[in-house]
Tab-separated table of C-alpha atoms and ligand atoms in Angstrom:
chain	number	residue	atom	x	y	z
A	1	UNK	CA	123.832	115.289	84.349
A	2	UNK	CA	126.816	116.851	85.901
A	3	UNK	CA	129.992	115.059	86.420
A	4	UNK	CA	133.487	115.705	86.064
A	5	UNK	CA	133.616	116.803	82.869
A	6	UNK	CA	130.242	118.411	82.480
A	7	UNK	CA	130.531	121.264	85.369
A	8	UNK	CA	129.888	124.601	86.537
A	9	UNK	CA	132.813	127.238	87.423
A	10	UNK	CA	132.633	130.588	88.157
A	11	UNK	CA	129.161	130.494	87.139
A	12	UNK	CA	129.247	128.946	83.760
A	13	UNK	CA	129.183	126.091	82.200
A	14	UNK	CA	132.290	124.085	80.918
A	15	UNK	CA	132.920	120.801	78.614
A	16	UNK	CA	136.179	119.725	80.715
A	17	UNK	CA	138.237	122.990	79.982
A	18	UNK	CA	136.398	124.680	77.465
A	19	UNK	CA	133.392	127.332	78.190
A	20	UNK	CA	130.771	126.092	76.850
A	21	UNK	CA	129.997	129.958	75.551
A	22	UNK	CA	133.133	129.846	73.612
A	23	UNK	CA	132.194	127.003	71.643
A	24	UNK	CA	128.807	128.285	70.621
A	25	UNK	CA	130.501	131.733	69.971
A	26	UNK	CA	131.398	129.851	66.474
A	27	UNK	CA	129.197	127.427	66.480
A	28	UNK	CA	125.607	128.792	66.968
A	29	UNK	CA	122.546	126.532	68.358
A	30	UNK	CA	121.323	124.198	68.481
A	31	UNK	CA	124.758	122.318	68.596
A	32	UNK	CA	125.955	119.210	70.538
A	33	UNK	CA	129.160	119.623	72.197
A	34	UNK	CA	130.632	116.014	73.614
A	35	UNK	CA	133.532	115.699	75.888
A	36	UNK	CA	135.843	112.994	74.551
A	37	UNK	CA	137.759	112.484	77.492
A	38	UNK	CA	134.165	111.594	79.378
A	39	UNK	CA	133.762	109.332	76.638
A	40	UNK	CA	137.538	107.447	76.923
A	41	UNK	CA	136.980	107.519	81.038
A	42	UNK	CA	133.564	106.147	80.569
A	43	UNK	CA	135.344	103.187	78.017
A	44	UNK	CA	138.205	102.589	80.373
A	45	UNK	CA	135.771	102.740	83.427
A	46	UNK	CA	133.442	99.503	81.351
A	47	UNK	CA	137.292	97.748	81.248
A	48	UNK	CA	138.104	98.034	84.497
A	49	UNK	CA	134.842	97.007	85.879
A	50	UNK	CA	134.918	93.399	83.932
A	51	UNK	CA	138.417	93.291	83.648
A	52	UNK	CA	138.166	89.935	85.461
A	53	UNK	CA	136.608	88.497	82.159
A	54	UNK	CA	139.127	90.528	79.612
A	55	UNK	CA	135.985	91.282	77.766
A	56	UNK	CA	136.144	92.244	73.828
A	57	UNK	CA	134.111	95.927	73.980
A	58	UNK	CA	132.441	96.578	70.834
A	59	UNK	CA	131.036	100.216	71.154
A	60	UNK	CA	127.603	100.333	69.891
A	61	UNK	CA	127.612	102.893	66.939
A	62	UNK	CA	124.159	103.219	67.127
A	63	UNK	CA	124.454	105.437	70.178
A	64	UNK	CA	126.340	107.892	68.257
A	65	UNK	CA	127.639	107.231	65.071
A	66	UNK	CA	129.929	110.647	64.737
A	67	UNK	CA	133.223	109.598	62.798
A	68	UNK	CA	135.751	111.330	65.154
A	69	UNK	CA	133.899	109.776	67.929
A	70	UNK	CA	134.184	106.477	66.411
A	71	UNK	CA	137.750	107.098	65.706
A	72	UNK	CA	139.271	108.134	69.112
A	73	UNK	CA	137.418	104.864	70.645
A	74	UNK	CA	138.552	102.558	67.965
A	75	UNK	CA	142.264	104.094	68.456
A	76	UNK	CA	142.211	103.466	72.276
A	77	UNK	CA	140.836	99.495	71.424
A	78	UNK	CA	137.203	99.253	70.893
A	79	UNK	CA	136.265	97.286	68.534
A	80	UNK	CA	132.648	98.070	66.998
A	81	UNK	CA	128.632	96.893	67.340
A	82	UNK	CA	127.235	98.124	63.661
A	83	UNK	CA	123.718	97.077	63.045
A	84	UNK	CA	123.566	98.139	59.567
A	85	UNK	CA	126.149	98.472	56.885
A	86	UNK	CA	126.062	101.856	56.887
A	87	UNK	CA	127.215	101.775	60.369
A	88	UNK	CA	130.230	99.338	58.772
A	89	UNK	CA	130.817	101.518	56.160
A	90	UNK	CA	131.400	104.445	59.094
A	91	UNK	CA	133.053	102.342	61.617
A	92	UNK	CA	135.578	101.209	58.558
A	93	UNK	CA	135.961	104.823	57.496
A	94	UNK	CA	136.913	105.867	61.167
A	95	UNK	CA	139.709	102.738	61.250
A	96	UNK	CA	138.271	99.932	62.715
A	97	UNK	CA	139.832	96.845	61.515
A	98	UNK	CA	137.381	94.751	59.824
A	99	UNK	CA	137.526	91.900	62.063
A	100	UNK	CA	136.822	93.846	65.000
A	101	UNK	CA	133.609	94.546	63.686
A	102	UNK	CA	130.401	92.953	64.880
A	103	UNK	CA	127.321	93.152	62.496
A	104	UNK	CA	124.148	92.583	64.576
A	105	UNK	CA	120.235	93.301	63.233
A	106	UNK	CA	117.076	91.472	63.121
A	107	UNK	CA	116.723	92.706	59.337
A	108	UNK	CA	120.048	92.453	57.685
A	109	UNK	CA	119.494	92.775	53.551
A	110	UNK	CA	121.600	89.858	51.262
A	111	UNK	CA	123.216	92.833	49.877
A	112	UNK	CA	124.215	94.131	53.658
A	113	UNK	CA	125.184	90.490	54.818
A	114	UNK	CA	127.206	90.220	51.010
A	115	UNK	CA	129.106	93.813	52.083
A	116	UNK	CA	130.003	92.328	55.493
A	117	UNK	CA	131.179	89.180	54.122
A	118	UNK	CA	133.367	91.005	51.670
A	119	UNK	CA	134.649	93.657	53.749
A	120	UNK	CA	135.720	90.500	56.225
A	121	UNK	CA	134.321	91.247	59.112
A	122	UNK	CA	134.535	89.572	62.719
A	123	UNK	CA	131.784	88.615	63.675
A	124	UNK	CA	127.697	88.468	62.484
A	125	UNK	CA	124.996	88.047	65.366
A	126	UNK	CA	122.760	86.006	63.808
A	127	UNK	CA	118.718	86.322	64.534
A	128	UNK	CA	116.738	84.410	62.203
A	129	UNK	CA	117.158	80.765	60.346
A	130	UNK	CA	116.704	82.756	57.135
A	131	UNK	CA	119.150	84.837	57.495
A	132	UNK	CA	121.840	81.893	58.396
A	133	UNK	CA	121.274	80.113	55.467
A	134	UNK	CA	121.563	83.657	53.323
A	135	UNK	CA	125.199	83.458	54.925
A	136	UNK	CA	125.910	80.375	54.082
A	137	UNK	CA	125.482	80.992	50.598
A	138	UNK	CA	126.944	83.994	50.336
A	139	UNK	CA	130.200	82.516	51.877
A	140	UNK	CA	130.326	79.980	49.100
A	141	UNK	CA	129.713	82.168	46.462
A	142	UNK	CA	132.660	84.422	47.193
A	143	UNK	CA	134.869	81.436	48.393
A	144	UNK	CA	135.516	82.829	51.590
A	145	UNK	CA	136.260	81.494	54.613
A	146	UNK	CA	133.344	81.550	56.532
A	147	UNK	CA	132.593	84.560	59.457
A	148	UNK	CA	132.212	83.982	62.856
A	149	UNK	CA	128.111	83.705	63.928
A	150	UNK	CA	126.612	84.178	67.030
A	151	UNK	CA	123.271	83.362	67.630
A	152	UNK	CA	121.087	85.613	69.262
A	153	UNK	CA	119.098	84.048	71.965
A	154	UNK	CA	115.892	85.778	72.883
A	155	UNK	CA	115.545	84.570	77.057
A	156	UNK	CA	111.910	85.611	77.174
A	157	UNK	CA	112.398	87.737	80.197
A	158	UNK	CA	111.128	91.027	80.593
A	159	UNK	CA	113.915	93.498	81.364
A	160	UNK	CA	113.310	96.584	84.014
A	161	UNK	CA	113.136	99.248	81.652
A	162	UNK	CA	111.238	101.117	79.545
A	163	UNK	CA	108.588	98.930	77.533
A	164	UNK	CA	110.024	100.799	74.322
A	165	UNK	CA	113.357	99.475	74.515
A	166	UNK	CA	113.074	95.994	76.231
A	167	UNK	CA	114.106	93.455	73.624
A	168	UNK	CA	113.730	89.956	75.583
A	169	UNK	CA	110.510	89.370	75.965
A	170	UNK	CA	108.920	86.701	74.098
A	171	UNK	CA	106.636	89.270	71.988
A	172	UNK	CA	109.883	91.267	70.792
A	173	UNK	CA	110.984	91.011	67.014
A	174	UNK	CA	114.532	90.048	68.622
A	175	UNK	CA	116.806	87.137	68.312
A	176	UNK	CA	115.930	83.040	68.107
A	177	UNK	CA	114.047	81.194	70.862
A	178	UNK	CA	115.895	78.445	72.249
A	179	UNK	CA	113.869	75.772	70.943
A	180	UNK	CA	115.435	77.205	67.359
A	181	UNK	CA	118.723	77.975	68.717
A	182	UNK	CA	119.318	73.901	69.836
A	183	UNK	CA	117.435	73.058	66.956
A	184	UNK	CA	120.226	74.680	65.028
A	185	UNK	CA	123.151	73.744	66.845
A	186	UNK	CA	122.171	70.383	66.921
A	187	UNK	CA	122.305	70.359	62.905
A	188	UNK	CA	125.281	72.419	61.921
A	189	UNK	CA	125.756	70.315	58.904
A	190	UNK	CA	123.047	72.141	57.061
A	191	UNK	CA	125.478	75.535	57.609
A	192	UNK	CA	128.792	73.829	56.047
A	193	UNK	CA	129.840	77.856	55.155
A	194	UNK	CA	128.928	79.402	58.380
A	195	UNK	CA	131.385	78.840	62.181
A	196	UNK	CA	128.697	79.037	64.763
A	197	UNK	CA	130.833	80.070	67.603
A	198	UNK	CA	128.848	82.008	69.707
A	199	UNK	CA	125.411	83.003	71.486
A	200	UNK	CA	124.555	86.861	71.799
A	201	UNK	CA	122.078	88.086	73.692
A	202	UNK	CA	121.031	91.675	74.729
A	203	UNK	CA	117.634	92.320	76.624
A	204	UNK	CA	117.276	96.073	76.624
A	205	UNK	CA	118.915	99.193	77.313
A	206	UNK	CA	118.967	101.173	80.101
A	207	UNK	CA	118.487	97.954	82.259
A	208	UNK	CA	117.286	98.919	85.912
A	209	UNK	CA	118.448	95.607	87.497
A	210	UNK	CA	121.198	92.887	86.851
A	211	UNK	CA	118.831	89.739	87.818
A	212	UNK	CA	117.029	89.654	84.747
A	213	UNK	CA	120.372	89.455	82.815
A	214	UNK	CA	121.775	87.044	85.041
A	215	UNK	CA	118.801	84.605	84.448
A	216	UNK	CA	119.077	85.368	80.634
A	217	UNK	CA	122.868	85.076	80.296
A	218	UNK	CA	122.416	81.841	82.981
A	219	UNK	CA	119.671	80.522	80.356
A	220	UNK	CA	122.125	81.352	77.296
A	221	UNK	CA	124.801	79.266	78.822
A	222	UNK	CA	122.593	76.305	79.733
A	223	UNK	CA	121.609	76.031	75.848
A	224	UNK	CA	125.296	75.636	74.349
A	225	UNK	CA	126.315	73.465	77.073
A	226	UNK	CA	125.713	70.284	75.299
A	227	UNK	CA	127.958	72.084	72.343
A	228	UNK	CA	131.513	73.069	74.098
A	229	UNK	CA	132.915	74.614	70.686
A	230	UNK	CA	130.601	77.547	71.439
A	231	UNK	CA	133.020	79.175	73.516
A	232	UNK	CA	131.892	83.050	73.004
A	233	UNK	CA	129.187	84.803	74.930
A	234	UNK	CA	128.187	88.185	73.401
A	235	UNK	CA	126.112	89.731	76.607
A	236	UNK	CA	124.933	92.967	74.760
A	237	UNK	CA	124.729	96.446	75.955
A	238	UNK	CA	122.178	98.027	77.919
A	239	UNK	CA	124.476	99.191	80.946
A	240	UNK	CA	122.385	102.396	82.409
A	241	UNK	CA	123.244	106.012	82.631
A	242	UNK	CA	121.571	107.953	85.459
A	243	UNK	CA	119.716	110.950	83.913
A	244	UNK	CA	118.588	112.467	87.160
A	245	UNK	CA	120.693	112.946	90.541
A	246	UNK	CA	118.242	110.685	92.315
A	247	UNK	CA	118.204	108.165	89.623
A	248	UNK	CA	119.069	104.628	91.791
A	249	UNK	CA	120.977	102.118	89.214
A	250	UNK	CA	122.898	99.206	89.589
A	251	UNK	CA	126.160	99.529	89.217
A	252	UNK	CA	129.099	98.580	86.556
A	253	UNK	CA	130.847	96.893	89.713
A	254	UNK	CA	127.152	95.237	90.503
A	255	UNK	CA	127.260	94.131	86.679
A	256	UNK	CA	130.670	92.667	86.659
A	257	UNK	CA	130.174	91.032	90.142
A	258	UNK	CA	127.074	88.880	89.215
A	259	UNK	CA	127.896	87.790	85.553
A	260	UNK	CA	131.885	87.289	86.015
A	261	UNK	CA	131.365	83.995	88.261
A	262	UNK	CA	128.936	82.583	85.305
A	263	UNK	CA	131.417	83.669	82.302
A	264	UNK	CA	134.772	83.525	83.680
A	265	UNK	CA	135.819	79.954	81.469
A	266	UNK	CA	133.921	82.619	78.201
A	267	UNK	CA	135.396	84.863	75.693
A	268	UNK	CA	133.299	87.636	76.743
A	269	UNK	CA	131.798	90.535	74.103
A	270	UNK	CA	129.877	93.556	75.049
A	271	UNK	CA	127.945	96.161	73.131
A	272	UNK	CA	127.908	99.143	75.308
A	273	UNK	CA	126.458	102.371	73.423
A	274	UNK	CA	124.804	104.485	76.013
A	275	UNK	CA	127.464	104.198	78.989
A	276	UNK	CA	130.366	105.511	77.307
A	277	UNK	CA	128.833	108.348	75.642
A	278	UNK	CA	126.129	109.638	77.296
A	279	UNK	CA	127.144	111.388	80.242
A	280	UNK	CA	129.653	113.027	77.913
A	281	UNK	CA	127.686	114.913	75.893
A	282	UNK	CA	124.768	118.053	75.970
A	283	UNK	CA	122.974	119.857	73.319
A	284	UNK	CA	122.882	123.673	73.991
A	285	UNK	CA	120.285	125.328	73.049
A	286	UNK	CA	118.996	129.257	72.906
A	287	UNK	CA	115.956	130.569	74.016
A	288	UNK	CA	113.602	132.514	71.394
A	289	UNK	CA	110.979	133.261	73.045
A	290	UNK	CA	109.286	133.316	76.695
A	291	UNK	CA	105.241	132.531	76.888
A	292	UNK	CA	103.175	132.610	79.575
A	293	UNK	CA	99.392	131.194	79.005
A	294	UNK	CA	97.117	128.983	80.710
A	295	UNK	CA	98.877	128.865	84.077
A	296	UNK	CA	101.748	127.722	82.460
A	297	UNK	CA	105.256	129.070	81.406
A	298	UNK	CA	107.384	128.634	78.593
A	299	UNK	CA	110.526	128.883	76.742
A	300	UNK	CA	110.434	128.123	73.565
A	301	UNK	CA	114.191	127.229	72.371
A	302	UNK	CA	115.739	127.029	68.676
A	303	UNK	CA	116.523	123.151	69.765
A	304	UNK	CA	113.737	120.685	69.652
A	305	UNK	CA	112.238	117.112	69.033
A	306	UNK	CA	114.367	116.824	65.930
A	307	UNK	CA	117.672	117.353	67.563
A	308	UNK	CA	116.435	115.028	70.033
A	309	UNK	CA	113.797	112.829	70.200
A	310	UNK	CA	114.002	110.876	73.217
A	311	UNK	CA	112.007	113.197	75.204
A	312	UNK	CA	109.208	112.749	72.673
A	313	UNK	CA	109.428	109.661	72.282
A	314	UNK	CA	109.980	107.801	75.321
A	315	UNK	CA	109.096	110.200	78.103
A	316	UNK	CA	112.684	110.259	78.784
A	317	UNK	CA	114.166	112.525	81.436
A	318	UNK	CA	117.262	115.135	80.364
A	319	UNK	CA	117.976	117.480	83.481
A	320	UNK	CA	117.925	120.884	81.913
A	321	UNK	CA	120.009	123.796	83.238
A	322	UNK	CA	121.744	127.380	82.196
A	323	UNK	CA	124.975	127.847	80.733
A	324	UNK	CA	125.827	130.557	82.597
A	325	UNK	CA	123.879	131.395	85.984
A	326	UNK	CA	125.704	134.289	87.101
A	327	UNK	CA	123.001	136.617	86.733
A	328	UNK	CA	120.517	134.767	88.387
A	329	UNK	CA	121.639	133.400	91.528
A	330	UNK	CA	119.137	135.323	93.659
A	331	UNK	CA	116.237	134.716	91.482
A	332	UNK	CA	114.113	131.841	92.858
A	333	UNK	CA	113.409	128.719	90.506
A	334	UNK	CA	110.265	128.350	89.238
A	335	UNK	CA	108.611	125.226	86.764
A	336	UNK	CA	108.809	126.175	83.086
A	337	UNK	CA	107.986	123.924	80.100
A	338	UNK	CA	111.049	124.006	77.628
A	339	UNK	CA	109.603	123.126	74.234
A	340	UNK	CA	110.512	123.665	70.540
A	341	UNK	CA	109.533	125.445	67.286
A	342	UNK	CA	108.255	122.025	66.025
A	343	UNK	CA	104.751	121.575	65.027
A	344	UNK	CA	104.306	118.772	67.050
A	345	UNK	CA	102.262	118.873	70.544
A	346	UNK	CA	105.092	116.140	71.735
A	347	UNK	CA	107.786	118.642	70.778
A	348	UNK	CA	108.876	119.265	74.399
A	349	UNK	CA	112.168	118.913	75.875
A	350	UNK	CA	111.129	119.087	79.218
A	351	UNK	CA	108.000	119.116	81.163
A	352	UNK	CA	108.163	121.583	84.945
A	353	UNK	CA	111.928	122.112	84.743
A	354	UNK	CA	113.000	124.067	87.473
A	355	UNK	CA	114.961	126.967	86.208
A	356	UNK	CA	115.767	130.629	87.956
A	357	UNK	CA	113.726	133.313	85.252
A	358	UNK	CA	115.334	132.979	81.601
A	359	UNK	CA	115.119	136.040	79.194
A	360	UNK	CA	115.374	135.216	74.953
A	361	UNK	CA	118.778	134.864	73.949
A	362	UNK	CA	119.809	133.152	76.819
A	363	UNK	CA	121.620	129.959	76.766
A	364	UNK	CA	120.265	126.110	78.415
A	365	UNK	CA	122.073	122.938	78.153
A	366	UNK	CA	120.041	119.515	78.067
A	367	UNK	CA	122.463	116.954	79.088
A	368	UNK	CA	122.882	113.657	78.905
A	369	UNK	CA	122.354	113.742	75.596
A	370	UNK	CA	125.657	112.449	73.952
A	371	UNK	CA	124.083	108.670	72.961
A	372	UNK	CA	121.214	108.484	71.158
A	373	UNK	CA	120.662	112.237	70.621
A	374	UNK	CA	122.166	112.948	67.016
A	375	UNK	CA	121.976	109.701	65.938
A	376	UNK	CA	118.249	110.353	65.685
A	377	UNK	CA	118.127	113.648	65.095
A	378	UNK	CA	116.069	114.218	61.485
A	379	UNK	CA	114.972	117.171	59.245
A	380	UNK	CA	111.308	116.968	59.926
A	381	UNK	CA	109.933	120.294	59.366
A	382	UNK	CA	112.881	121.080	56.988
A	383	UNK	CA	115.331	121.437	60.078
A	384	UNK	CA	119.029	121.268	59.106
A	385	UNK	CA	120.333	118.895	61.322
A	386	UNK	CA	122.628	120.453	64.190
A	387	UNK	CA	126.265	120.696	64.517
A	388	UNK	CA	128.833	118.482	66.499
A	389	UNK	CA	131.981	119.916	68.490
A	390	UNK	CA	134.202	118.101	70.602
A	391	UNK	CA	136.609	118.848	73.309
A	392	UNK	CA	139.326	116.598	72.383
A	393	UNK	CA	140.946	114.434	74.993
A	394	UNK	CA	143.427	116.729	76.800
A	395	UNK	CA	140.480	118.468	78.066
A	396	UNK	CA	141.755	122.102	76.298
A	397	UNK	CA	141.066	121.978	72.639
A	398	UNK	CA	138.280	121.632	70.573
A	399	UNK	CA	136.955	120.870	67.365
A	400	UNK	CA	133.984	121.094	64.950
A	401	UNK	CA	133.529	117.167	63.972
A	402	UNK	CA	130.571	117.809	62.287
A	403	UNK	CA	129.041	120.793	60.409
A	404	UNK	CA	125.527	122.438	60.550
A	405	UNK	CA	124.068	121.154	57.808
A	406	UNK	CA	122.439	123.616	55.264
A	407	UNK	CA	119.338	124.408	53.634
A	408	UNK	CA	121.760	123.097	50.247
A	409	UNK	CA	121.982	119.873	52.013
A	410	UNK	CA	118.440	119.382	52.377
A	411	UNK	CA	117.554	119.563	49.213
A	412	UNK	CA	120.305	117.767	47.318
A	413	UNK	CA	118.726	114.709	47.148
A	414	UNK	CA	115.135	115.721	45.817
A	415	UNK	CA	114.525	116.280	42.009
A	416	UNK	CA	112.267	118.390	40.767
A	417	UNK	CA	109.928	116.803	37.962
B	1	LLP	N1	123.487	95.642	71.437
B	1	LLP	C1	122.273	95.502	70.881
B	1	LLP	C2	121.937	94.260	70.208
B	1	LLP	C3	121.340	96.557	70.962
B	1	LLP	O1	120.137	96.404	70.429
B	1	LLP	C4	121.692	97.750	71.625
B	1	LLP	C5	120.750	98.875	71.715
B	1	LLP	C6	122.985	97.859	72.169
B	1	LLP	C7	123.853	96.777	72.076
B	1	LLP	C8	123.458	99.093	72.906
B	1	LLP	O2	122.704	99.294	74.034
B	1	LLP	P1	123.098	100.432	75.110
B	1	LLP	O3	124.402	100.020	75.745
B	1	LLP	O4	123.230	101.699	74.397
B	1	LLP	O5	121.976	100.403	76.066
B	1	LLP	N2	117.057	104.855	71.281
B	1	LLP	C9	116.872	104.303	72.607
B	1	LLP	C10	117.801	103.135	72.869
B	1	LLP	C11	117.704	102.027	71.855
B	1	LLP	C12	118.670	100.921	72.120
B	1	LLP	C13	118.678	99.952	70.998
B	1	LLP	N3	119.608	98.887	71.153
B	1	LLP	C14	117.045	105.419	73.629
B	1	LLP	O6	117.248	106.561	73.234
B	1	LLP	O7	116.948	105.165	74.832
């Protein structure tokens, strides 16, 4: 959506102080443009809010993974949430120090854990027995000291959100129950290598209330009571965005106000992907075409379901609106259906958007699209994935941070037999 960053003047669109034109002048579309300034604001914004429990933010990479991103959050104090070590590999690459890495997953490898244990990072959120005693003996075998482990608890409660991307629930693949999670603590001898020192817990994204989270965290902390060495409490991500103008959502404040009075004697961690970036980033894309058939309207766009999925996949909401809407102030809106060249029936970007009348060539801007937009972005229907472009922090320059990849690129890896 709109907001300080992402905004209208004199008719056309700009990232902070940057015309959005001007970047896809050089660019082309489909391209992501993010504004990093949204994206420290949104960080600092997270800090204030909980600043009563001098919380540890790990950014979630898996929001978006870009390396400049990364970077200019790790250089203003983020640490980093990886949940594969690829995503160590990047977050290492972009300067994060190792310990200030958490490695989280329900399906970490040996030879993933073994890389994490190497590289010496932080902190591993642990989510099956298996997997602890794969640590353990890693840790002896390279003589190290051992890595801090979190458990992660799953609360069984349902979270408000989308059933997609609710993690708590009993049913979910997620975490340890806490019958597992005593039963472990209350036998640390068997983990000699491993320094449980903290429970982790994160039961969606995009949460719609804070009760649910404040019966899970409440649960989390009434399991390690008996065991007052487990002083950390990792409370996951999952802090909403609002993707429309009349979405209603709790607040960070509303966050912060009901966990602080359970945490405040806790080293507090939090994995926040989506809130910091986003609101701070859009994919622009340009129309091709304009259809009109069975009652319905059309404009079919060079972006699509494999620049981003969500759409596709989750029903999600992205308000959709022109770059530059000089030309068609007078014209009245009507409902269109802005969909992609994808050979997919799902491949819509948005179902009865209201938009004034749109002619090919024309520029649209789907925002709210800076977390988990590239990141899933594939080459499904041999589409080179899109471009990245930042406006840098003092709100004036910007830069390419990621090229378009090529029809080269996609076919590096194959070999022809
Ligand atoms: N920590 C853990 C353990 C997680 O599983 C996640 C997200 C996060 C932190 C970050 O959550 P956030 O602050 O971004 O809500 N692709 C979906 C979202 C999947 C979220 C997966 N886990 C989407 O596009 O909505």
């Amino acid at each position: 959506m709109l907001n300080s960053s992402i905004r209208y003047q004199d008719h056309t669109l700009f990232c902070d102080g940057v015309p959005l034109k001007d970047i896809v002048a050089i660019t082309g579309t489909p391209v992501y443009i993010y504004s990093f300034k949204r994206v420290l604001e949104n960080y600092e914004r997270i800090r204030t809010a909980f600043a009563a429990l001098k919380p540890h933010i790990h950014y979630s990479a898996k929001a978006n993974a870009n390396l400049s991103l990364l970077k200019t959050l790790i250089q203003a104090g983020a640490g980093i949430d990886a949940v594969s070590a690829g995503e160590i590999h990047r977050a290492l690459q972009a300067g994060a120090a190792p310990d200030s890495i958490v490695f989280a997953g329900v399906g970490k490898t040996p030879n993933e854990l073994a890389y994490a244990l190497e590289q010496g990072i932080g902190w591993i959120n642990v989510e099956n027995i298996g997997e602890l005693q794969l640590i353990n003996e890693i840790t002896k075998a390279l003589h190290r000291e051992p890595a801090q482990v979190a458990l992660r608890f799953n609360p069984d409660i349902t979270a408000n959100t989308h059933p997609h991307i609710a993690t708590g629930h009993g049913g979910a693949k997620f975490g340890l129950t806490a019958e597992t999670i005593r039963d472990i603590l209350e036998n640390q001898e068997r983990y000699p290598h491993v320094h449980l020192a903290g429970i982790h817990l994160h039961i969606g994204s995009q949460l719609h209330d804070t009760d649910a989270t404040r019966q899970a965290v409440q649960a989390a902390l009434d399991l390690i009571a008996p065991h007052p060495a487990i002083r950390t409490v990792n409370i996951g991500g999952g802090l909403p965005v609002a993707y429309r103008p009349d979405d209603t959502l709790p607040s960070l404040g509303q966050f912060a106000e009901t966990l602080t009075p359970l945490l405040k004697d806790y080293t507090v961690m939090l994995e926040p992907g989506r809130s910091i970036v986003a609101d701070a980033g859009l994919l622009v894309v340009s129309i091709i075409y304009v259809k009109k058939q069975a009652g319905q309207a059309f404009l079919i766009t060079d972006g699509s379901m494999t620049e981003l999925i969500r759409p596709a996949l989750y029903q999600a909401h992205h308000e959709i609106v022109p770059v530059m809407t000089g030309s068609h102030e007078h014209k009245p809106l009507s409902p269109v259906n802005v969909v992609g060249p994808v050979c997919e029936t799902t491949d819509v970007l948005g179902k009865q958007v209201s938009l004034p009348e749109m002619f090919p060539g024309e520029l649209l801007a789907i925002l709210t699209a800076g977390a988990y937009g590239m990141v899933m972005a594939s080459n499904y229907n041999a589409r080179p994935r899109p471009p990245e472009a930042a406006v840098l922090p003092d709100g004036r320059t910007w830069r390419m941070i990621r090229r378009r990849e090529t029809w080269d690129d996609l076919l590096a890896q194959d070999e022809m037999v």
